[in-house]
JSON list of C-alpha atoms in Angstrom, two decimals:
[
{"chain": "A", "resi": 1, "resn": "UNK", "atom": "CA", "xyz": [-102.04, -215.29, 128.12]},
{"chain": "A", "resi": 2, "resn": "UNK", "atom": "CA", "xyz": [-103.59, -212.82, 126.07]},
{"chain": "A", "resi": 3, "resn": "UNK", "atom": "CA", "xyz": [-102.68, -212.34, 122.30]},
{"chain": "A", "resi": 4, "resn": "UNK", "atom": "CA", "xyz": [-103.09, -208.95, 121.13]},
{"chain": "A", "resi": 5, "resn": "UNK", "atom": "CA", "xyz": [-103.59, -208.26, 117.12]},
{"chain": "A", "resi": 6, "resn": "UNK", "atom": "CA", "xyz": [-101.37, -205.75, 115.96]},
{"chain": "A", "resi": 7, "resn": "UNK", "atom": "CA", "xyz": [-103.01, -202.28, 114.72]},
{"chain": "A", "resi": 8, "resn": "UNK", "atom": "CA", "xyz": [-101.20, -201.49, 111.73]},
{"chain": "A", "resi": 9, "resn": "UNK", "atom": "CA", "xyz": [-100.72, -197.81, 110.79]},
{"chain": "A", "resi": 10, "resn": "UNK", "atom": "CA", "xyz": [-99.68, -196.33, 107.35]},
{"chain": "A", "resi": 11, "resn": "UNK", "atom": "CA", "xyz": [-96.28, -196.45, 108.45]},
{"chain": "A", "resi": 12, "resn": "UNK", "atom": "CA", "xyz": [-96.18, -199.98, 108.69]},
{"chain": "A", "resi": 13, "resn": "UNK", "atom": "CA", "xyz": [-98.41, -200.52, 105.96]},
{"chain": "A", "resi": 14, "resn": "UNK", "atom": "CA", "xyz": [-95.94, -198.41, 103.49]},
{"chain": "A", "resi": 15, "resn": "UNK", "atom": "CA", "xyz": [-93.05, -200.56, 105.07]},
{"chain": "A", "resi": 16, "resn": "UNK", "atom": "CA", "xyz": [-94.53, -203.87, 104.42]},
{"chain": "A", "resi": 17, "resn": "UNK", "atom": "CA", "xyz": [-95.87, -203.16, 100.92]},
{"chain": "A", "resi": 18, "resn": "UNK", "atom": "CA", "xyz": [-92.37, -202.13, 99.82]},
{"chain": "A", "resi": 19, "resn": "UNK", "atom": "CA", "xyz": [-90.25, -204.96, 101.80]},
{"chain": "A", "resi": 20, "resn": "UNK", "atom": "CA", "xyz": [-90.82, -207.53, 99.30]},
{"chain": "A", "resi": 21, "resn": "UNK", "atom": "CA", "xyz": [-91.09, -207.00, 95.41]},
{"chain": "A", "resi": 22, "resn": "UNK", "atom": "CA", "xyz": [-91.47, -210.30, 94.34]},
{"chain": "A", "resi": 23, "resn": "UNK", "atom": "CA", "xyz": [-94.62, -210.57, 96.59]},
{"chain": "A", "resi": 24, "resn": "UNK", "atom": "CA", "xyz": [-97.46, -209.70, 94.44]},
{"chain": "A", "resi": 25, "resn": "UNK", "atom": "CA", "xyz": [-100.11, -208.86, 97.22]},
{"chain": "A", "resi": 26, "resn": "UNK", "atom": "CA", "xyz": [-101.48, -205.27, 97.32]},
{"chain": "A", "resi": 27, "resn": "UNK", "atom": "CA", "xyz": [-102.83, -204.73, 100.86]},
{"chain": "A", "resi": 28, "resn": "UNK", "atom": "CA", "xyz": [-105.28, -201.73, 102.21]},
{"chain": "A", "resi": 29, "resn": "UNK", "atom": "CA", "xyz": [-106.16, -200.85, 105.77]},
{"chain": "A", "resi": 30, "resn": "UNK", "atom": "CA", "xyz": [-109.49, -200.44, 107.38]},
{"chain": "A", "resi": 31, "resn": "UNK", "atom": "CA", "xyz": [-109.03, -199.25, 110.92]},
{"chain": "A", "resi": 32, "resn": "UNK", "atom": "CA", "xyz": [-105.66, -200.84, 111.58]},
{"chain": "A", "resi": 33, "resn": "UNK", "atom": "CA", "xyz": [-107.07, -204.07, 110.50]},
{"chain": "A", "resi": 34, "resn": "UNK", "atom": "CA", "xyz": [-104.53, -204.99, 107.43]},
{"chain": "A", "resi": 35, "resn": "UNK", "atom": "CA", "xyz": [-106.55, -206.24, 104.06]},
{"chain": "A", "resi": 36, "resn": "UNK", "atom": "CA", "xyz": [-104.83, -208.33, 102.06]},
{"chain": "A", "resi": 37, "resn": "UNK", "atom": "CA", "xyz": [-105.84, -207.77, 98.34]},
{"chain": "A", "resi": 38, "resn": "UNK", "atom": "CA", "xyz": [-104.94, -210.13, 95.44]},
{"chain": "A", "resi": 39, "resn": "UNK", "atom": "CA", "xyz": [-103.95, -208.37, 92.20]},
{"chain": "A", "resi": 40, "resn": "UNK", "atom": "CA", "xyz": [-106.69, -208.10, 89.84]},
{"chain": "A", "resi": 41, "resn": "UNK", "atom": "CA", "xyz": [-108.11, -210.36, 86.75]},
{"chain": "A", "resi": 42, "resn": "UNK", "atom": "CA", "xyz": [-107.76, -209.65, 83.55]},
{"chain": "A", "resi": 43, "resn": "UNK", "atom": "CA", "xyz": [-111.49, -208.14, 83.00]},
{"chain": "A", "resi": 44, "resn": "UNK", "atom": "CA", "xyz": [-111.04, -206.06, 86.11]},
{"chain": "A", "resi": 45, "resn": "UNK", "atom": "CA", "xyz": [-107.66, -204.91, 84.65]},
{"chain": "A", "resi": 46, "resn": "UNK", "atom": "CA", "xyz": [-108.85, -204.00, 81.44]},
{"chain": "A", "resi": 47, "resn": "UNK", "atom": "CA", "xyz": [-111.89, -201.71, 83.00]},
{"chain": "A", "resi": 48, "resn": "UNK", "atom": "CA", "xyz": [-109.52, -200.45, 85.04]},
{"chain": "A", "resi": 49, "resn": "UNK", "atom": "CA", "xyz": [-106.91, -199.27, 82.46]},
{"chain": "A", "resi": 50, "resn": "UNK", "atom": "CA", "xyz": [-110.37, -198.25, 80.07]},
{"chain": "A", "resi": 51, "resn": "UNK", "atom": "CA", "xyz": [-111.57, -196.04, 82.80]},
{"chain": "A", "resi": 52, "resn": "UNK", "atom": "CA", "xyz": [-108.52, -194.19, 83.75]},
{"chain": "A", "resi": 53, "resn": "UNK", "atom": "CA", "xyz": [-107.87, -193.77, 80.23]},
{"chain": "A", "resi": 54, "resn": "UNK", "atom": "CA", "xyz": [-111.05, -192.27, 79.50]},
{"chain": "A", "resi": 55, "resn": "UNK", "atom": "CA", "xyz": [-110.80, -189.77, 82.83]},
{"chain": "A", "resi": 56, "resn": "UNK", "atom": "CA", "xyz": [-107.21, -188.82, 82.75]},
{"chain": "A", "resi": 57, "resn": "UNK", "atom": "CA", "xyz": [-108.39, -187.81, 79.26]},
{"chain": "A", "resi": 58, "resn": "UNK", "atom": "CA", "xyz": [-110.65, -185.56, 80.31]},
{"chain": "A", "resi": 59, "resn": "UNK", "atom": "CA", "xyz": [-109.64, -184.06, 83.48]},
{"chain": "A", "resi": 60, "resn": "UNK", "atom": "CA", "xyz": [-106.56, -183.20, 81.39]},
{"chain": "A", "resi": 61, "resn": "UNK", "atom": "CA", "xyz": [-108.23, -181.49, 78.36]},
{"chain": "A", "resi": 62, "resn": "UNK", "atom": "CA", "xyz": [-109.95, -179.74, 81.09]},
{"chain": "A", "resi": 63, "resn": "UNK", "atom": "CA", "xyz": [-107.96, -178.97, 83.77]},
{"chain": "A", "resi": 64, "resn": "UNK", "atom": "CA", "xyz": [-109.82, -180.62, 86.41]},
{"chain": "A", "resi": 65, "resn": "UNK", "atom": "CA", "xyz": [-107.39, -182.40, 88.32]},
{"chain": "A", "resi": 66, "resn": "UNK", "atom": "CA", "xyz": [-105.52, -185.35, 89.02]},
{"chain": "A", "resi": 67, "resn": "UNK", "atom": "CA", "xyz": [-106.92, -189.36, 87.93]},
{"chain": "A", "resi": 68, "resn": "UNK", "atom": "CA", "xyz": [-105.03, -192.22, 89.97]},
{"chain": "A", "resi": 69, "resn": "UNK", "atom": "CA", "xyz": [-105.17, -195.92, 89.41]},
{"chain": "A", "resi": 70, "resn": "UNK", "atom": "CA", "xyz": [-104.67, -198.18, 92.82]},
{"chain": "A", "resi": 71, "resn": "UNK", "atom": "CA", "xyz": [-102.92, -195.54, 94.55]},
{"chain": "A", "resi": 72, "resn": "UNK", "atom": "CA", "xyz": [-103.08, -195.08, 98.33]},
{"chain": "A", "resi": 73, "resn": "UNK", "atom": "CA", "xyz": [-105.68, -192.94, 100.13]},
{"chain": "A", "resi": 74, "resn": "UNK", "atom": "CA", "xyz": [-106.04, -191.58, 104.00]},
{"chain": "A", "resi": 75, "resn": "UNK", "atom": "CA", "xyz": [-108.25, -189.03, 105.99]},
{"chain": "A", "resi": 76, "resn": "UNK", "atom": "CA", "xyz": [-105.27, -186.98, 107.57]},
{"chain": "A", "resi": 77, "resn": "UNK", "atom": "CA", "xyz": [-107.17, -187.39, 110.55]},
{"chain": "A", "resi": 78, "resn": "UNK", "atom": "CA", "xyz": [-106.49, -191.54, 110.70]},
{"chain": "A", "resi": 79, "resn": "UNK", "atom": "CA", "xyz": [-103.26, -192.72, 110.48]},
{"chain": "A", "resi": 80, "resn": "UNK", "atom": "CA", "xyz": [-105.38, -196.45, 110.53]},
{"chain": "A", "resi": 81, "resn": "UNK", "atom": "CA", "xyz": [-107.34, -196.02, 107.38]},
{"chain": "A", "resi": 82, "resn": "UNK", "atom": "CA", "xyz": [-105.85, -196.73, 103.57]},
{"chain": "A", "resi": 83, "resn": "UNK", "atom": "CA", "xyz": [-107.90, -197.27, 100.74]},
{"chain": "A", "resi": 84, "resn": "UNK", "atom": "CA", "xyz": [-106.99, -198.35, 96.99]},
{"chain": "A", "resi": 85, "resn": "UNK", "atom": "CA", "xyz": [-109.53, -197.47, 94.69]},
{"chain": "A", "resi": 86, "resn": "UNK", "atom": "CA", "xyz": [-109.09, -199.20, 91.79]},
{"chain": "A", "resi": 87, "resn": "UNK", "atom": "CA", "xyz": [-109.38, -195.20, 89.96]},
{"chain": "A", "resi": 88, "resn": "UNK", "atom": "CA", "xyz": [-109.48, -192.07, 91.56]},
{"chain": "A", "resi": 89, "resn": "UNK", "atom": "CA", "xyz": [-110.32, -188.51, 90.62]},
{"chain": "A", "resi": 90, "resn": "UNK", "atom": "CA", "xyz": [-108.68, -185.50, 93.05]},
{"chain": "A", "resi": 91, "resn": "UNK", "atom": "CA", "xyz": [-110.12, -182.16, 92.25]},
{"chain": "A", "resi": 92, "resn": "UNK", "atom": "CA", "xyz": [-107.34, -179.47, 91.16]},
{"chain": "A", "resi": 93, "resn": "UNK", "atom": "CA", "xyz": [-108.26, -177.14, 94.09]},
{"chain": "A", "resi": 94, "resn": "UNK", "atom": "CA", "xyz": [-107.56, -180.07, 96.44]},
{"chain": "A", "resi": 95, "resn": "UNK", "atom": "CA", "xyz": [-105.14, -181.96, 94.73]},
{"chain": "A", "resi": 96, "resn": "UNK", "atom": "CA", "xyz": [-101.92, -181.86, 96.95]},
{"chain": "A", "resi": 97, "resn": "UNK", "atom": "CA", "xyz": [-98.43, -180.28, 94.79]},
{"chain": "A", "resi": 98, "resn": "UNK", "atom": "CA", "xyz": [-96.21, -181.87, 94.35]},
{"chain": "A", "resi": 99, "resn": "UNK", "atom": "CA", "xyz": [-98.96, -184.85, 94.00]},
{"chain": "A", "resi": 100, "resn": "UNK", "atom": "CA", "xyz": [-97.45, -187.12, 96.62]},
{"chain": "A", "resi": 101, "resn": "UNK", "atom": "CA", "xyz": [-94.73, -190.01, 95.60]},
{"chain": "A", "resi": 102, "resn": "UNK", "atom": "CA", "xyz": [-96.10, -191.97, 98.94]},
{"chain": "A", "resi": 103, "resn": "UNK", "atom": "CA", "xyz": [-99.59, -192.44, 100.16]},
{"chain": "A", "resi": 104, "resn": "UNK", "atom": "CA", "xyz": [-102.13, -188.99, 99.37]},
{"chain": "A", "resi": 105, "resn": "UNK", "atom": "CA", "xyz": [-103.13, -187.40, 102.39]},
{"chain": "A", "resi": 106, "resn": "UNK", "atom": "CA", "xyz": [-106.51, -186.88, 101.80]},
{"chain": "A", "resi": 107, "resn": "UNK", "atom": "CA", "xyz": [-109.98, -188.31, 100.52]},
{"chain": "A", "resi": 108, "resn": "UNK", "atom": "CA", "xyz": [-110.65, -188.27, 96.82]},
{"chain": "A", "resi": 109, "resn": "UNK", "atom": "CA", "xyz": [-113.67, -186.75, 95.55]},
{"chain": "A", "resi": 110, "resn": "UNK", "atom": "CA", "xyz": [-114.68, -189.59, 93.01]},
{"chain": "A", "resi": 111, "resn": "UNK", "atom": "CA", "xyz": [-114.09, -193.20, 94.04]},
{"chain": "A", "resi": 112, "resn": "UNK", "atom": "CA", "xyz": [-114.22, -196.49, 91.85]},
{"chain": "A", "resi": 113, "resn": "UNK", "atom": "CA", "xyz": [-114.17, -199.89, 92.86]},
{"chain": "A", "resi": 114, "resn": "UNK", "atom": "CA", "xyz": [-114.55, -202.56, 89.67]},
{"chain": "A", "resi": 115, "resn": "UNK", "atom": "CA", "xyz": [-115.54, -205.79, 91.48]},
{"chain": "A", "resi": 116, "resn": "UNK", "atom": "CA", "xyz": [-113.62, -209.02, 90.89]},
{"chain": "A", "resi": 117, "resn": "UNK", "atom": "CA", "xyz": [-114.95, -212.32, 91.54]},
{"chain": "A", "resi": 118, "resn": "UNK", "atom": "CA", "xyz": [-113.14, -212.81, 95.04]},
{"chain": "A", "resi": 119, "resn": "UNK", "atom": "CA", "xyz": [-115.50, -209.68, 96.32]},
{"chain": "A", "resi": 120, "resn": "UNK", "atom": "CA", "xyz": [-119.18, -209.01, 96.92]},
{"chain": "A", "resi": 121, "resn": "UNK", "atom": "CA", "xyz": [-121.30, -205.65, 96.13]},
{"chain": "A", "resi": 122, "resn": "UNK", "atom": "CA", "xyz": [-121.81, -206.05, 100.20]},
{"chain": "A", "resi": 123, "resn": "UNK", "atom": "CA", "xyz": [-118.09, -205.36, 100.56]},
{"chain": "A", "resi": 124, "resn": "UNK", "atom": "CA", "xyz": [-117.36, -202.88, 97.59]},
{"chain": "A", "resi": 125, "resn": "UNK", "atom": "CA", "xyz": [-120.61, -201.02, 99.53]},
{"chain": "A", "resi": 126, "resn": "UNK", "atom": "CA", "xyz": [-118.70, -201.12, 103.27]},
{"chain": "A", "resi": 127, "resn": "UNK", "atom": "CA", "xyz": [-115.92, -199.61, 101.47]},
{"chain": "A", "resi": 128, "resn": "UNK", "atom": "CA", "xyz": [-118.26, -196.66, 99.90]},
{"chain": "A", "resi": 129, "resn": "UNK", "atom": "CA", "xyz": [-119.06, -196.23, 102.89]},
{"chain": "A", "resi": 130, "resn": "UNK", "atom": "CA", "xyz": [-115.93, -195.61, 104.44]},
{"chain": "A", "resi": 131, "resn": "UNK", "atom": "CA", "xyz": [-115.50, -193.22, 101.67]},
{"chain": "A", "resi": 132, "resn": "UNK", "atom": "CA", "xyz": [-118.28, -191.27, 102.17]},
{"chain": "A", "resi": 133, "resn": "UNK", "atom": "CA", "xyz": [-117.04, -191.21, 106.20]},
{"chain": "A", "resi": 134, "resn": "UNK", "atom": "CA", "xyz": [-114.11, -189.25, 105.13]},
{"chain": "A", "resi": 135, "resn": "UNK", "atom": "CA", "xyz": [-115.35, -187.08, 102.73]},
{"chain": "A", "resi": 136, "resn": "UNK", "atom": "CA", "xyz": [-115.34, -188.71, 98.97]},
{"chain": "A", "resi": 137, "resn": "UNK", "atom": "CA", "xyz": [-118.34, -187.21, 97.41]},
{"chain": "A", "resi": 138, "resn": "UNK", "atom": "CA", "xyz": [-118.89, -190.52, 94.99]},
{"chain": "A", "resi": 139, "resn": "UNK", "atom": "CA", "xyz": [-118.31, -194.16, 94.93]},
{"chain": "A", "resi": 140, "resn": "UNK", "atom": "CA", "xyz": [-118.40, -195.68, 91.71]},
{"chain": "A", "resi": 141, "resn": "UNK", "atom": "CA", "xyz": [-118.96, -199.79, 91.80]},
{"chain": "A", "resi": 142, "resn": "UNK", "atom": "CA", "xyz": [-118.23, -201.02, 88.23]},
{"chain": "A", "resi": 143, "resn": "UNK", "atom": "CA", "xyz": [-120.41, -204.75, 88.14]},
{"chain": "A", "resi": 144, "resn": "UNK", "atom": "CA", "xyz": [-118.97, -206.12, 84.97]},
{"chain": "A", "resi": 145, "resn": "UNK", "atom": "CA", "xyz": [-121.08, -209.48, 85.13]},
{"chain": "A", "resi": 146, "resn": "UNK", "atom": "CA", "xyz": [-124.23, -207.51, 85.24]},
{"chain": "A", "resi": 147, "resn": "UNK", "atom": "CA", "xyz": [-122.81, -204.41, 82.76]},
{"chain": "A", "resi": 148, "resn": "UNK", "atom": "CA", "xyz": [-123.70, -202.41, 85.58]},
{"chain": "A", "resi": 149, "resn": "UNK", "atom": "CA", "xyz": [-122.60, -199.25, 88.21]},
{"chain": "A", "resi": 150, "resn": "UNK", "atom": "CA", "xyz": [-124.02, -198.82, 91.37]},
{"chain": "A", "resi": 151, "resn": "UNK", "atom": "CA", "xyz": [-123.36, -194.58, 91.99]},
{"chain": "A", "resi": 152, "resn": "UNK", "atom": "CA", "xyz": [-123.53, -193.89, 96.16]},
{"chain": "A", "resi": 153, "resn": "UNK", "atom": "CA", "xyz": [-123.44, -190.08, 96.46]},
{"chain": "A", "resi": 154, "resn": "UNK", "atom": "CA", "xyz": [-123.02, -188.32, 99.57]},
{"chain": "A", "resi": 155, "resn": "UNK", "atom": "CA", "xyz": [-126.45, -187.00, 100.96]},
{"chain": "A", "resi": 156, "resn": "UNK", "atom": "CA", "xyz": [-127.01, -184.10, 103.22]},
{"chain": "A", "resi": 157, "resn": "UNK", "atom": "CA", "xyz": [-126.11, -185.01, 106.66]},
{"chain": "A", "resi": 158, "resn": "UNK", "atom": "CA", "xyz": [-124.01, -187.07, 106.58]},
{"chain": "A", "resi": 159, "resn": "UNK", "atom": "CA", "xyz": [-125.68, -190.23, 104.47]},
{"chain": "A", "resi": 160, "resn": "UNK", "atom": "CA", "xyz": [-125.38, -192.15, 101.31]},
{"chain": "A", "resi": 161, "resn": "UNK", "atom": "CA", "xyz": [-128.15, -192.46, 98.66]},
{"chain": "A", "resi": 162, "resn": "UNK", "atom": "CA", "xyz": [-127.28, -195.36, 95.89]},
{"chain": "A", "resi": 163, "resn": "UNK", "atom": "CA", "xyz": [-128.61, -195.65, 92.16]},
{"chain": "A", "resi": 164, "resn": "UNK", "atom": "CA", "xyz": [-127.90, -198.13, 90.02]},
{"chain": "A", "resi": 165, "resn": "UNK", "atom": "CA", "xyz": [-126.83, -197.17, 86.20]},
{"chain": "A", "resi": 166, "resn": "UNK", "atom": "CA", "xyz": [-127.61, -199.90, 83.63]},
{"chain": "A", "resi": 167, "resn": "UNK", "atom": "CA", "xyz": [-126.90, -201.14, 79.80]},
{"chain": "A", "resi": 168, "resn": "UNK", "atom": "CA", "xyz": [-128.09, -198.12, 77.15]},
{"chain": "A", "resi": 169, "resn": "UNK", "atom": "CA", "xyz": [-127.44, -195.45, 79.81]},
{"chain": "A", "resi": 170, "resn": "UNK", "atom": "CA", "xyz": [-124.16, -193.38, 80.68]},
{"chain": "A", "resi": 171, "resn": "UNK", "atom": "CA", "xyz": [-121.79, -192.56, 83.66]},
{"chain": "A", "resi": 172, "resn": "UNK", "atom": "CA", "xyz": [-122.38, -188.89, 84.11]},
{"chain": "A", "resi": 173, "resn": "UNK", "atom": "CA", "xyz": [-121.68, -186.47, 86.98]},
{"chain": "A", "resi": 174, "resn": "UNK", "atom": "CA", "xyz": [-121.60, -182.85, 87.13]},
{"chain": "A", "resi": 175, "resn": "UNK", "atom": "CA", "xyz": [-121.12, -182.28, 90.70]},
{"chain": "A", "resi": 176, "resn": "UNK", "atom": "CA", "xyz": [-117.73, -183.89, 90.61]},
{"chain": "A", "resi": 177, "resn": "UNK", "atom": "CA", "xyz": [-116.59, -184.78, 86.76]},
{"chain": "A", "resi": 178, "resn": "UNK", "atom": "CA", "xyz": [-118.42, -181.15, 85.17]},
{"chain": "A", "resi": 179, "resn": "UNK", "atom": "CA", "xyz": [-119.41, -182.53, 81.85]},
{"chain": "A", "resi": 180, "resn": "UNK", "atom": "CA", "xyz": [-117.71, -185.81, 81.82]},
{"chain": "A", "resi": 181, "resn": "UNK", "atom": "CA", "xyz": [-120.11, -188.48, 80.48]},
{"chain": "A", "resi": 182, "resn": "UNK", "atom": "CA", "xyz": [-118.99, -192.56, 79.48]},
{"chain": "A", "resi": 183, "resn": "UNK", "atom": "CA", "xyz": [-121.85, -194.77, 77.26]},
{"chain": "A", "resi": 184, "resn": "UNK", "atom": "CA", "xyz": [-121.71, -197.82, 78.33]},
{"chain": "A", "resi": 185, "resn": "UNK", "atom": "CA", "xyz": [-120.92, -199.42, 75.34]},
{"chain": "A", "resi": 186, "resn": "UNK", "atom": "CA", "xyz": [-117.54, -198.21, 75.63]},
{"chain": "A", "resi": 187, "resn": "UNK", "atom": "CA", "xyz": [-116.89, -199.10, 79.17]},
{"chain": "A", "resi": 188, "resn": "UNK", "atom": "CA", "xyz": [-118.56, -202.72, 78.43]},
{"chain": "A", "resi": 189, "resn": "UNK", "atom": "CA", "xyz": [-117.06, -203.06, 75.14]},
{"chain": "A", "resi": 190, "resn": "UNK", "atom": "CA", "xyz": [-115.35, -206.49, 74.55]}
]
């Protein structure tokens, strides 16, 4: 007898995130397979809040567009992919409206994964590259036992190229975030 493993869709992903409230696990879905995620630590929490805080600012003083914290992502084109970036950033031109209550239908164009200590930079990397697969422009992986972001941009055809930003320097971007720019000693603060 042969035991199949069930591909999971966002249908059924939706449907089993929402079944059980008491259940604290956050899932994501790579290709059908389901992810289980556990919630995040308290350091990972507190960069999280820090960052949206700091973008939602400015993408609103600016009009930029729309900053999202663990919301649902999917290509339209697969129905078997849903990422959760810990913060997101959807451009205005491409932000959906009404912004959607369930999963967004699309890609956003700045992604940012804060590592934990149940993950590696090996996985938070697979993921930017799933990202860059369906059309985010920028991954974002916040190392905050090193005081550190890798930045993986999209290169031309098709490919990633990956920098590392350290202590003393700044996030920055002016392809995605025009004129947005973080020192470090406020992401890193204590």
């Amino acid at each position: 007898m042969v035991l199949r493993q069930q591909v999971y869709d966002i249908d059924d992903l939706w449907e089993l995130s929402h079944r059980d409230v008491m259940d604290p696990k956050h899932y994501e879905l790579i290709d059908g397979e389901l992810i289980v995620m556990s919630p995040p630590g308290g350091r990972q929490g507190q960069l999280q809040v820090r960052l949206s805080r700091y973008l939602d600012i400015f993408a609103e003083v600016h009009s930029l567009g729309v900053i999202t914290s663990d919301a649902g992502y999917y290509p339209p084109s697969n129905r078997h992919t849903v990422l959760s970036p810990d913060v997101a950033f959807v451009s205005r031109a491409r932000a959906p409206e009404p912004f959607p209550d369930k999963y967004v239908p699309l890609m956003p164009d700045l992604a940012i994964e804060i590592l934990s200590p149940s993950n590696t930079y090996r996985q938070a990397r697979r993921k930017a590259r799933i990202y860059m697969q369906n059309g985010v422009q920028m991954v974002w992986i916040v190392m905050p036992g090193r005081e550190s972001v890798g930045i993986c941009r999209l290169a031309e055809g098709g490919g990633m190229t990956r920098e590392t930003v350290v202590a003393n320097e700044s996030l920055s971007d002016e392809d995605v975030l025009p004129g947005f720019e973080l020192a470090f000693h406020r992401l890193f603060a204590p």
